Amino acid sequence: MSSSEGKLKPSSSELDLDRPNIEDYLPSGASIHEPHGKLRLRDLLDISPILTEAAGAIVDDSFTRCFKSNPPEPWNWNVYLFPLWCSGVVFRYLILFPVRAIVLTIGWMIFLSCFIPVHFLLKGNDSLRKKWERVLVELICSFFVASWTGVVKYHGPRPSMRPKQVFVANHTSMIDFIILEQMTAFAVIMQKHPGWVGLLQSTILESVGCIWFNRSEAKDREIVTKKLREHSQGADNNPLLIFPEGTCVNNQYSVMFKKGAFELGCTVCPVAIKYNKIFVDAFWNSRKQSFTMHLLQLMTSWAVVCDVWYLEPQNLRPGETAIEFAERVRDIISVRAGLKKVPWDGYLKYSRPSPKHRERKQQSFAESVLRRLEEK
């Protein structure tokens, strides 16, 4: 088989991963009948493999695909390439990684030796202290990007500090914030994390006006909304950055945008981020990997390559709702970054759908298949 044919025909294991389980969408109780009461949907699916495949396409589980890591593409193993692969592993782990670790350590030493005096000695001069803290946060983020051998290409004008504006971006990993922060010191709204990441959030990142929330705390929504409105009105505050998807998506899809960022009465500045997965998969699957391990994966890769587009600012149109505004901005980002839009709420990643939701989905699927059969 030629190499081109191998690319066109996915393996059976890949097909099994993508094929949804039809049984999950069929009601567990009484069978669904046609109007005459003779034909059962389950019997039709058992009789016709073609119909089964068609039904599988109808209920294609694109939600699960949004949060799958991209496996490396297989390549041809042979006696010539295997030594080169081994040499690459040795070079990345024994040469590149130690050098990158040294660079990051030096960066932290420079940052802390400057940040601590600035933070405590300039408390009487807030404007000067904020200016230097902003510069130092940008500096440490640059060291982080250097520790991945980051190659980032920025397109469009650099963000500026203006009141009543908010930046929104698609979300692949927490490194999105680092990559954007090395160019401009944004104040970001982000999930509160435990461990050393949480320590950084509560100390260093709060100095640039970042806002934290706990997804499990319902009362946090009102508090965060109030803080967002107050921050967006300040002329001297750092630009506000929000990831409206609310969770990390694998840089191939875009899930629904939360409407909170679009209800502030501010100009919305879309930002599109697209990673090149040839060198490393930048998606952070937080359910399977800690952020520390994610950073180690990046530091032992060849490079992190990505493009960032600062797109044309958008405003709410007359008669347009916040949800419609959010969808319009999502369209702009998805087209620019080459992402496939899917109608899913990213928060479903953290909670199972209720039995009623599953039952409604099963009933809707069964009725759609019966309608297609009646049309034929």
mmCIF file of C-alpha atoms in Angstrom:
data_model
loop_
_atom_site.group_PDB
_atom_site.id
_atom_site.type_symbol
_atom_site.label_atom_id
_atom_site.label_comp_id
_atom_site.label_asym_id
_atom_site.label_seq_id
_atom_site.Cartn_x
_atom_site.Cartn_y
_atom_site.Cartn_z
ATOM 1 C CA MET A 1 0.000 0.000 0.000
ATOM 2 C CA SER A 2 1.359 3.448 -0.883
ATOM 3 C CA SER A 3 1.886 6.148 1.737
ATOM 4 C CA SER A 4 -0.910 8.282 0.269
ATOM 5 C CA GLU A 5 -3.382 5.407 0.586
ATOM 6 C CA GLY A 6 -2.328 4.880 4.183
ATOM 7 C CA LYS A 7 -3.220 8.489 4.973
ATOM 8 C CA LEU A 8 -6.593 8.282 3.286
ATOM 9 C CA LYS A 9 -7.672 5.092 5.053
ATOM 10 C CA PRO A 10 -7.774 5.392 8.859
ATOM 11 C CA SER A 11 -7.034 2.313 10.902
ATOM 12 C CA SER A 12 -9.807 0.245 12.426
ATOM 13 C CA SER A 13 -8.779 1.370 15.919
ATOM 14 C CA GLU A 14 -9.229 5.018 14.943
ATOM 15 C CA LEU A 15 -12.674 4.266 13.520
ATOM 16 C CA ASP A 16 -13.673 2.475 16.725
ATOM 17 C CA LEU A 17 -12.692 5.502 18.803
ATOM 18 C CA ASP A 18 -14.780 7.868 16.687
ATOM 19 C CA ARG A 19 -17.831 5.608 16.239
ATOM 20 C CA PRO A 20 -20.561 6.507 18.769
ATOM 21 C CA ASN A 21 -22.448 3.812 20.637
ATOM 22 C CA ILE A 22 -25.899 3.767 19.064
ATOM 23 C CA GLU A 23 -27.369 1.846 22.007
ATOM 24 C CA ASP A 24 -26.774 4.868 24.263
ATOM 25 C CA TYR A 25 -29.223 6.879 22.162
ATOM 26 C CA LEU A 26 -32.040 4.313 22.068
ATOM 27 C CA PRO A 27 -34.712 4.357 24.780
ATOM 28 C CA SER A 28 -34.263 1.551 27.268
ATOM 29 C CA GLY A 29 -38.001 1.013 27.749
ATOM 30 C CA ALA A 30 -40.608 0.210 25.145
ATOM 31 C CA SER A 31 -39.487 0.066 21.536
ATOM 32 C CA ILE A 32 -40.287 2.972 19.269
ATOM 33 C CA HIS A 33 -42.764 2.031 16.526
ATOM 34 C CA GLU A 34 -43.734 3.515 13.260
ATOM 35 C CA PRO A 35 -47.289 4.919 13.045
ATOM 36 C CA HIS A 36 -48.616 1.477 12.017
ATOM 37 C CA GLY A 37 -46.944 -0.202 15.008
ATOM 38 C CA LYS A 38 -45.093 -2.890 13.029
ATOM 39 C CA LEU A 39 -41.561 -1.634 12.454
ATOM 40 C CA ARG A 40 -39.121 -1.294 15.309
ATOM 41 C CA LEU A 41 -36.125 1.065 15.078
ATOM 42 C CA ARG A 42 -33.818 -1.356 16.891
ATOM 43 C CA ASP A 43 -34.679 -4.084 14.386
ATOM 44 C CA LEU A 44 -33.873 -1.800 11.478
ATOM 45 C CA LEU A 45 -30.452 -0.984 12.938
ATOM 46 C CA ASP A 46 -29.750 -4.699 13.451
ATOM 47 C CA ILE A 47 -30.783 -5.610 9.915
ATOM 48 C CA SER A 48 -28.943 -2.903 7.984
ATOM 49 C CA PRO A 49 -25.249 -2.156 8.661
ATOM 50 C CA ILE A 50 -25.506 0.809 6.276
ATOM 51 C CA LEU A 51 -28.352 2.264 8.322
ATOM 52 C CA THR A 52 -26.331 1.711 11.483
ATOM 53 C CA GLU A 53 -23.425 3.677 10.018
ATOM 54 C CA ALA A 54 -25.808 6.438 8.941
ATOM 55 C CA ALA A 55 -27.296 6.605 12.429
ATOM 56 C CA GLY A 56 -23.773 6.762 13.822
ATOM 57 C CA ALA A 57 -23.051 9.764 11.625
ATOM 58 C CA ILE A 58 -26.199 11.503 12.883
ATOM 59 C CA VAL A 59 -25.152 11.185 16.516
ATOM 60 C CA ASP A 60 -21.471 11.807 15.867
ATOM 61 C CA ASP A 61 -19.981 12.546 19.303
ATOM 62 C CA SER A 62 -18.112 15.743 18.496
ATOM 63 C CA PHE A 63 -18.264 16.724 22.174
ATOM 64 C CA THR A 64 -15.823 13.980 23.140
ATOM 65 C CA ARG A 65 -13.549 14.847 20.236
ATOM 66 C CA CYS A 66 -13.176 18.412 21.519
ATOM 67 C CA PHE A 67 -11.254 17.157 24.545
ATOM 68 C CA LYS A 68 -9.145 14.388 23.015
ATOM 69 C CA SER A 69 -5.386 14.800 22.827
ATOM 70 C CA ASN A 70 -4.041 14.609 19.320
ATOM 71 C CA PRO A 71 -2.004 11.388 19.050
ATOM 72 C CA PRO A 72 1.258 11.681 17.111
ATOM 73 C CA GLU A 73 0.961 10.572 13.527
ATOM 74 C CA PRO A 74 2.687 7.220 12.870
ATOM 75 C CA TRP A 75 5.748 7.200 10.697
ATOM 76 C CA ASN A 76 7.636 4.437 8.935
ATOM 77 C CA TRP A 77 9.971 2.637 11.299
ATOM 78 C CA ASN A 78 13.026 1.135 9.665
ATOM 79 C CA VAL A 79 16.694 0.459 10.331
ATOM 80 C CA TYR A 80 17.688 3.836 8.867
ATOM 81 C CA LEU A 81 15.283 6.083 10.762
ATOM 82 C CA PHE A 82 15.371 4.375 14.158
ATOM 83 C CA PRO A 83 18.923 5.585 15.030
ATOM 84 C CA LEU A 84 17.900 9.123 14.084
ATOM 85 C CA TRP A 85 14.821 8.875 16.330
ATOM 86 C CA CYS A 86 16.993 7.669 19.245
ATOM 87 C CA SER A 87 19.412 10.541 18.634
ATOM 88 C CA GLY A 88 16.510 12.977 18.741
ATOM 89 C CA VAL A 89 15.308 11.603 22.094
ATOM 90 C CA VAL A 90 18.820 11.855 23.574
ATOM 91 C CA PHE A 91 19.227 15.408 22.267
ATOM 92 C CA ARG A 92 15.854 16.591 23.586
ATOM 93 C CA TYR A 93 16.107 15.033 27.056
ATOM 94 C CA LEU A 94 19.833 15.239 27.793
ATOM 95 C CA ILE A 95 20.811 18.474 26.050
ATOM 96 C CA LEU A 96 17.789 20.650 25.284
ATOM 97 C CA PHE A 97 15.931 20.013 28.549
ATOM 98 C CA PRO A 98 18.861 20.853 30.904
ATOM 99 C CA VAL A 99 19.622 24.025 28.928
ATOM 100 C CA ARG A 100 15.961 25.069 29.058
ATOM 101 C CA ALA A 101 15.770 24.329 32.792
ATOM 102 C CA ILE A 102 18.824 26.549 33.367
ATOM 103 C CA VAL A 103 17.273 29.344 31.293
ATOM 104 C CA LEU A 104 14.028 29.155 33.289
ATOM 105 C CA THR A 105 15.919 29.084 36.612
ATOM 106 C CA ILE A 106 17.931 32.170 35.654
ATOM 107 C CA GLY A 107 14.702 33.850 34.621
ATOM 108 C CA TRP A 108 13.107 33.193 38.021
ATOM 109 C CA MET A 109 16.212 34.467 39.829
ATOM 110 C CA ILE A 110 16.161 37.730 37.865
ATOM 111 C CA PHE A 111 12.419 38.103 38.275
ATOM 112 C CA LEU A 112 12.280 37.500 42.032
ATOM 113 C CA SER A 113 15.344 39.664 42.761
ATOM 114 C CA CYS A 114 13.543 42.562 41.042
ATOM 115 C CA PHE A 115 9.881 41.861 41.820
ATOM 116 C CA ILE A 116 10.196 41.580 45.616
ATOM 117 C CA PRO A 117 11.919 44.983 46.089
ATOM 118 C CA VAL A 118 9.549 46.673 43.638
ATOM 119 C CA HIS A 119 6.452 45.164 45.264
ATOM 120 C CA PHE A 120 7.366 46.125 48.836
ATOM 121 C CA LEU A 121 9.488 49.277 48.451
ATOM 122 C CA LEU A 122 7.242 51.130 45.987
ATOM 123 C CA LYS A 123 3.947 50.751 47.829
ATOM 124 C CA GLY A 124 3.736 54.513 48.246
ATOM 125 C CA ASN A 125 3.927 55.064 44.475
ATOM 126 C CA ASP A 126 1.235 52.867 42.938
ATOM 127 C CA SER A 127 1.607 54.054 39.344
ATOM 128 C CA LEU A 128 5.372 53.388 39.250
ATOM 129 C CA ARG A 129 4.976 50.072 41.083
ATOM 130 C CA LYS A 130 2.288 48.853 38.643
ATOM 131 C CA LYS A 131 4.430 49.877 35.681
ATOM 132 C CA TRP A 132 7.447 47.879 36.875
ATOM 133 C CA GLU A 133 5.372 44.887 37.963
ATOM 134 C CA ARG A 134 3.803 44.830 34.508
ATOM 135 C CA VAL A 135 7.253 44.811 32.871
ATOM 136 C CA LEU A 136 8.522 42.061 35.175
ATOM 137 C CA VAL A 137 5.501 39.807 34.573
ATOM 138 C CA GLU A 138 6.048 40.170 30.826
ATOM 139 C CA LEU A 139 9.724 39.285 31.404
ATOM 140 C CA ILE A 140 9.088 36.043 33.310
ATOM 141 C CA CYS A 141 6.528 34.978 30.706
ATOM 142 C CA SER A 142 9.188 35.533 28.026
ATOM 143 C CA PHE A 143 11.524 33.224 29.952
ATOM 144 C CA PHE A 144 8.777 30.582 30.061
ATOM 145 C CA VAL A 145 8.304 30.805 26.289
ATOM 146 C CA ALA A 146 12.100 30.597 25.823
ATOM 147 C CA SER A 147 12.160 27.423 27.945
ATOM 148 C CA TRP A 148 9.935 25.756 25.307
ATOM 149 C CA THR A 149 11.943 27.210 22.409
ATOM 150 C CA GLY A 150 8.734 29.045 21.615
ATOM 151 C CA VAL A 151 8.334 30.422 18.116
ATOM 152 C CA VAL A 152 5.364 32.795 18.292
ATOM 153 C CA LYS A 153 4.272 35.001 15.412
ATOM 154 C CA TYR A 154 1.976 37.886 16.339
ATOM 155 C CA HIS A 155 -0.314 39.397 13.711
ATOM 156 C CA GLY A 156 -2.062 42.742 14.078
ATOM 157 C CA PRO A 157 -1.583 45.764 16.335
ATOM 158 C CA ARG A 158 -0.328 45.273 19.878
ATOM 159 C CA PRO A 159 -3.118 45.643 22.503
ATOM 160 C CA SER A 160 -3.256 48.989 24.274
ATOM 161 C CA MET A 161 -4.584 50.110 27.661
ATOM 162 C CA ARG A 162 -8.022 51.624 27.084
ATOM 163 C CA PRO A 163 -11.145 51.709 29.236
ATOM 164 C CA LYS A 164 -14.264 49.754 28.299
ATOM 165 C CA GLN A 165 -12.586 47.058 26.226
ATOM 166 C CA VAL A 166 -12.125 43.332 26.767
ATOM 167 C CA PHE A 167 -10.041 40.771 24.868
ATOM 168 C CA VAL A 168 -11.463 37.275 24.258
ATOM 169 C CA ALA A 169 -9.527 34.277 22.901
ATOM 170 C CA ASN A 170 -9.972 30.583 22.195
ATOM 171 C CA HIS A 171 -8.448 28.358 24.873
ATOM 172 C CA THR A 172 -6.104 25.396 24.366
ATOM 173 C CA SER A 173 -3.919 25.426 27.465
ATOM 174 C CA MET A 174 -2.897 27.641 30.357
ATOM 175 C CA ILE A 175 0.139 28.522 28.253
ATOM 176 C CA ASP A 176 -2.236 30.644 26.116
ATOM 177 C CA PHE A 177 -2.086 33.165 28.937
ATOM 178 C CA ILE A 178 1.728 33.028 29.066
ATOM 179 C CA ILE A 179 2.096 33.484 25.317
ATOM 180 C CA LEU A 180 -0.245 36.487 25.307
ATOM 181 C CA GLU A 181 1.199 37.892 28.530
ATOM 182 C CA GLN A 182 4.757 38.132 27.201
ATOM 183 C CA MET A 183 3.504 40.664 24.639
ATOM 184 C CA THR A 184 1.063 42.586 26.883
ATOM 185 C CA ALA A 185 0.450 42.327 30.626
ATOM 186 C CA PHE A 186 -3.207 41.302 30.594
ATOM 187 C CA ALA A 187 -5.427 40.967 33.640
ATOM 188 C CA VAL A 188 -6.991 37.567 33.094
ATOM 189 C CA ILE A 189 -10.012 35.841 34.600
ATOM 190 C CA MET A 190 -9.045 32.264 35.417
ATOM 191 C CA GLN A 191 -10.045 29.204 37.411
ATOM 192 C CA LYS A 192 -8.334 29.061 40.802
ATOM 193 C CA HIS A 193 -5.738 26.270 40.818
ATOM 194 C CA PRO A 194 -4.085 24.410 43.705
ATOM 195 C CA GLY A 195 -0.367 23.883 44.310
ATOM 196 C CA TRP A 196 2.402 26.126 43.036
ATOM 197 C CA VAL A 197 0.170 27.517 40.278
ATOM 198 C CA GLY A 198 -2.301 28.726 42.917
ATOM 199 C CA LEU A 199 0.563 30.320 44.853
ATOM 200 C CA LEU A 200 1.606 32.278 41.777
ATOM 201 C CA GLN A 201 -2.009 33.328 41.217
ATOM 202 C CA SER A 202 -2.466 34.671 44.740
ATOM 203 C CA THR A 203 0.862 36.535 44.845
ATOM 204 C CA ILE A 204 2.473 37.563 41.562
ATOM 205 C CA LEU A 205 -0.448 37.539 39.116
ATOM 206 C CA GLU A 206 -2.773 39.490 41.403
ATOM 207 C CA SER A 207 -0.351 42.394 40.981
ATOM 208 C CA VAL A 208 -1.523 42.824 37.369
ATOM 209 C CA GLY A 209 -5.194 42.703 38.366
ATOM 210 C CA CYS A 210 -6.030 39.068 37.559
ATOM 211 C CA ILE A 211 -9.385 37.783 38.797
ATOM 212 C CA TRP A 212 -9.884 34.239 40.059
ATOM 213 C CA PHE A 213 -13.005 32.124 40.432
ATOM 214 C CA ASN A 214 -13.936 28.684 41.662
ATOM 215 C CA ARG A 215 -16.118 26.779 39.193
ATOM 216 C CA SER A 216 -17.848 24.856 41.996
ATOM 217 C CA GLU A 217 -18.868 28.028 43.870
ATOM 218 C CA ALA A 218 -22.160 29.377 42.525
ATOM 219 C CA LYS A 219 -21.837 32.664 44.448
ATOM 220 C CA ASP A 220 -18.511 33.380 42.721
ATOM 221 C CA ARG A 221 -20.359 34.272 39.517
ATOM 222 C CA GLU A 222 -21.919 37.421 40.958
ATOM 223 C CA ILE A 223 -18.660 38.483 42.604
ATOM 224 C CA VAL A 224 -16.638 37.907 39.425
ATOM 225 C CA THR A 225 -19.179 39.775 37.261
ATOM 226 C CA LYS A 226 -18.974 42.771 39.583
ATOM 227 C CA LYS A 227 -15.149 42.730 39.500
ATOM 228 C CA LEU A 228 -15.163 42.483 35.707
ATOM 229 C CA ARG A 229 -17.380 45.538 35.369
ATOM 230 C CA GLU A 230 -15.243 47.547 37.782
ATOM 231 C CA HIS A 231 -11.989 46.519 36.092
ATOM 232 C CA SER A 232 -13.216 47.282 32.581
ATOM 233 C CA GLN A 233 -14.136 50.851 33.569
ATOM 234 C CA GLY A 234 -10.653 51.742 34.890
ATOM 235 C CA ALA A 235 -8.478 53.711 32.468
ATOM 236 C CA ASP A 236 -5.218 52.703 34.222
ATOM 237 C CA ASN A 237 -6.052 49.014 34.588
ATOM 238 C CA ASN A 238 -4.319 46.379 32.483
ATOM 239 C CA PRO A 239 -6.315 45.115 29.456
ATOM 240 C CA LEU A 240 -8.811 42.451 30.485
ATOM 241 C CA LEU A 241 -8.400 38.980 28.918
ATOM 242 C CA ILE A 242 -11.154 36.345 29.049
ATOM 243 C CA PHE A 243 -11.307 32.808 27.672
ATOM 244 C CA PRO A 244 -15.101 32.543 27.150
ATOM 245 C CA GLU A 245 -15.050 28.805 26.356
ATOM 246 C CA GLY A 246 -14.401 28.267 30.073
ATOM 247 C CA THR A 247 -12.223 25.185 29.530
ATOM 248 C CA CYS A 248 -9.314 23.938 27.429
ATOM 249 C CA VAL A 249 -10.253 22.612 23.968
ATOM 250 C CA ASN A 250 -7.856 20.688 21.730
ATOM 251 C CA ASN A 251 -7.203 23.482 19.164
ATOM 252 C CA GLN A 252 -9.275 21.720 16.501
ATOM 253 C CA TYR A 253 -12.739 22.721 17.730
ATOM 254 C CA SER A 254 -14.381 25.685 19.423
ATOM 255 C CA VAL A 255 -17.170 25.177 21.962
ATOM 256 C CA MET A 256 -19.852 27.674 23.019
ATOM 257 C CA PHE A 257 -18.707 31.049 24.347
ATOM 258 C CA LYS A 258 -20.113 32.120 27.707
ATOM 259 C CA LYS A 259 -22.018 35.364 27.373
ATOM 260 C CA GLY A 260 -20.543 37.089 30.460
ATOM 261 C CA ALA A 261 -17.761 38.854 28.531
ATOM 262 C CA PHE A 262 -20.321 40.167 26.058
ATOM 263 C CA GLU A 263 -22.673 41.701 28.653
ATOM 264 C CA LEU A 264 -20.190 44.241 30.023
ATOM 265 C CA GLY A 265 -21.065 46.968 27.527
ATOM 266 C CA CYS A 266 -17.460 46.996 26.306
ATOM 267 C CA THR A 267 -15.743 46.777 22.945
ATOM 268 C CA VAL A 268 -14.746 43.136 22.403
ATOM 269 C CA CYS A 269 -11.340 42.488 20.796
ATOM 270 C CA PRO A 270 -11.109 38.917 19.411
ATOM 271 C CA VAL A 271 -7.798 37.043 19.651
ATOM 272 C CA ALA A 272 -7.231 33.823 17.685
ATOM 273 C CA ILE A 273 -4.519 31.343 18.725
ATOM 274 C CA LYS A 274 -3.445 28.408 16.559
ATOM 275 C CA TYR A 275 -0.707 25.914 17.514
ATOM 276 C CA ASN A 276 1.327 23.864 15.068
ATOM 277 C CA LYS A 277 1.014 20.278 16.309
ATOM 278 C CA ILE A 278 3.931 18.985 14.211
ATOM 279 C CA PHE A 279 6.373 19.798 17.012
ATOM 280 C CA VAL A 280 4.189 19.221 20.101
ATOM 281 C CA ASP A 281 0.515 18.946 21.042
ATOM 282 C CA ALA A 282 -0.057 22.091 23.132
ATOM 283 C CA PHE A 283 -3.482 20.949 24.395
ATOM 284 C CA TRP A 284 -3.584 20.564 28.188
ATOM 285 C CA ASN A 285 -5.879 17.719 29.190
ATOM 286 C CA SER A 286 -6.267 18.694 32.839
ATOM 287 C CA ARG A 287 -8.215 15.503 33.660
ATOM 288 C CA LYS A 288 -5.260 13.295 32.723
ATOM 289 C CA GLN A 289 -2.217 15.495 33.300
ATOM 290 C CA SER A 290 -1.098 18.013 35.907
ATOM 291 C CA PHE A 291 0.145 21.372 34.703
ATOM 292 C CA THR A 292 3.638 20.505 35.955
ATOM 293 C CA MET A 293 3.736 17.438 33.704
ATOM 294 C CA HIS A 294 2.327 19.513 30.860
ATOM 295 C CA LEU A 295 5.219 21.977 31.222
ATOM 296 C CA LEU A 296 7.735 19.113 31.302
ATOM 297 C CA GLN A 297 6.197 17.765 28.104
ATOM 298 C CA LEU A 298 6.668 21.166 26.460
ATOM 299 C CA MET A 299 10.230 21.530 27.758
ATOM 300 C CA THR A 300 11.215 18.127 26.345
ATOM 301 C CA SER A 301 9.648 18.769 22.940
ATOM 302 C CA TRP A 302 11.378 20.253 19.927
ATOM 303 C CA ALA A 303 9.525 23.571 20.045
ATOM 304 C CA VAL A 304 6.173 25.282 20.645
ATOM 305 C CA VAL A 305 5.146 26.985 17.408
ATOM 306 C CA CYS A 306 1.997 29.083 17.156
ATOM 307 C CA ASP A 307 0.346 32.085 15.526
ATOM 308 C CA VAL A 308 -1.578 34.786 17.386
ATOM 309 C CA TRP A 309 -3.970 37.124 15.554
ATOM 310 C CA TYR A 310 -5.278 40.331 17.154
ATOM 311 C CA LEU A 311 -8.463 40.808 15.163
ATOM 312 C CA GLU A 312 -10.711 43.788 14.482
ATOM 313 C CA PRO A 313 -12.610 45.014 17.587
ATOM 314 C CA GLN A 314 -16.346 44.288 17.642
ATOM 315 C CA ASN A 315 -19.276 46.072 19.265
ATOM 316 C CA LEU A 316 -22.803 44.989 20.083
ATOM 317 C CA ARG A 317 -25.087 45.705 17.138
ATOM 318 C CA PRO A 318 -28.572 47.252 17.528
ATOM 319 C CA GLY A 319 -31.098 44.547 18.396
ATOM 320 C CA GLU A 320 -28.364 41.927 18.933
ATOM 321 C CA THR A 321 -28.455 39.835 22.113
ATOM 322 C CA ALA A 322 -25.360 38.962 24.156
ATOM 323 C CA ILE A 323 -25.617 35.328 23.001
ATOM 324 C CA GLU A 324 -25.769 36.366 19.339
ATOM 325 C CA PHE A 325 -22.828 38.724 19.903
ATOM 326 C CA ALA A 326 -20.819 35.886 21.472
ATOM 327 C CA GLU A 327 -21.587 33.581 18.528
ATOM 328 C CA ARG A 328 -20.565 36.249 16.030
ATOM 329 C CA VAL A 329 -17.205 36.728 17.759
ATOM 330 C CA ARG A 330 -16.758 32.944 17.971
ATOM 331 C CA ASP A 331 -17.314 32.771 14.195
ATOM 332 C CA ILE A 332 -14.568 35.349 13.633
ATOM 333 C CA ILE A 333 -12.056 33.523 15.860
ATOM 334 C CA SER A 334 -12.920 30.072 14.494
ATOM 335 C CA VAL A 335 -12.497 31.137 10.864
ATOM 336 C CA ARG A 336 -9.165 32.846 11.524
ATOM 337 C CA ALA A 337 -7.728 29.956 13.582
ATOM 338 C CA GLY A 338 -9.227 27.212 11.380
ATOM 339 C CA LEU A 339 -11.352 25.737 14.175
ATOM 340 C CA LYS A 340 -14.531 23.685 13.743
ATOM 341 C CA LYS A 341 -17.505 25.118 15.630
ATOM 342 C CA VAL A 342 -19.577 22.708 17.702
ATOM 343 C CA PRO A 343 -22.767 23.498 19.671
ATOM 344 C CA TRP A 344 -21.541 22.225 23.033
ATOM 345 C CA ASP A 345 -21.216 23.838 26.448
ATOM 346 C CA GLY A 346 -17.644 23.246 27.617
ATOM 347 C CA TYR A 347 -18.781 22.974 31.257
ATOM 348 C CA LEU A 348 -20.334 19.587 30.410
ATOM 349 C CA LYS A 349 -16.737 18.364 30.501
ATOM 350 C CA TYR A 350 -16.888 18.656 34.299
ATOM 351 C CA SER A 351 -20.340 17.151 34.873
ATOM 352 C CA ARG A 352 -22.356 14.275 33.487
ATOM 353 C CA PRO A 353 -25.630 15.128 31.698
ATOM 354 C CA SER A 354 -28.743 14.457 33.744
ATOM 355 C CA PRO A 355 -30.882 11.372 32.962
ATOM 356 C CA LYS A 356 -33.628 13.674 31.602
ATOM 357 C CA HIS A 357 -31.135 15.299 29.232
ATOM 358 C CA ARG A 358 -30.002 11.875 27.992
ATOM 359 C CA GLU A 359 -33.614 10.722 27.593
ATOM 360 C CA ARG A 360 -34.512 13.801 25.543
ATOM 361 C CA LYS A 361 -31.477 13.263 23.332
ATOM 362 C CA GLN A 362 -32.365 9.590 22.819
ATOM 363 C CA GLN A 363 -35.968 10.435 21.945
ATOM 364 C CA SER A 364 -34.890 13.206 19.558
ATOM 365 C CA PHE A 365 -32.471 10.886 17.767
ATOM 366 C CA ALA A 366 -35.031 8.090 17.393
ATOM 367 C CA GLU A 367 -37.639 10.481 16.005
ATOM 368 C CA SER A 368 -35.171 11.956 13.493
ATOM 369 C CA VAL A 369 -34.295 8.499 12.179
ATOM 370 C CA LEU A 370 -37.976 7.540 11.852
ATOM 371 C CA ARG A 371 -38.690 10.772 9.957
ATOM 372 C CA ARG A 372 -35.883 9.964 7.521
ATOM 373 C CA LEU A 373 -37.307 6.456 7.006
ATOM 374 C CA GLU A 374 -40.815 7.826 6.383
ATOM 375 C CA GLU A 375 -39.467 10.292 3.800
ATOM 376 C CA LYS A 376 -37.942 7.374 1.874
#
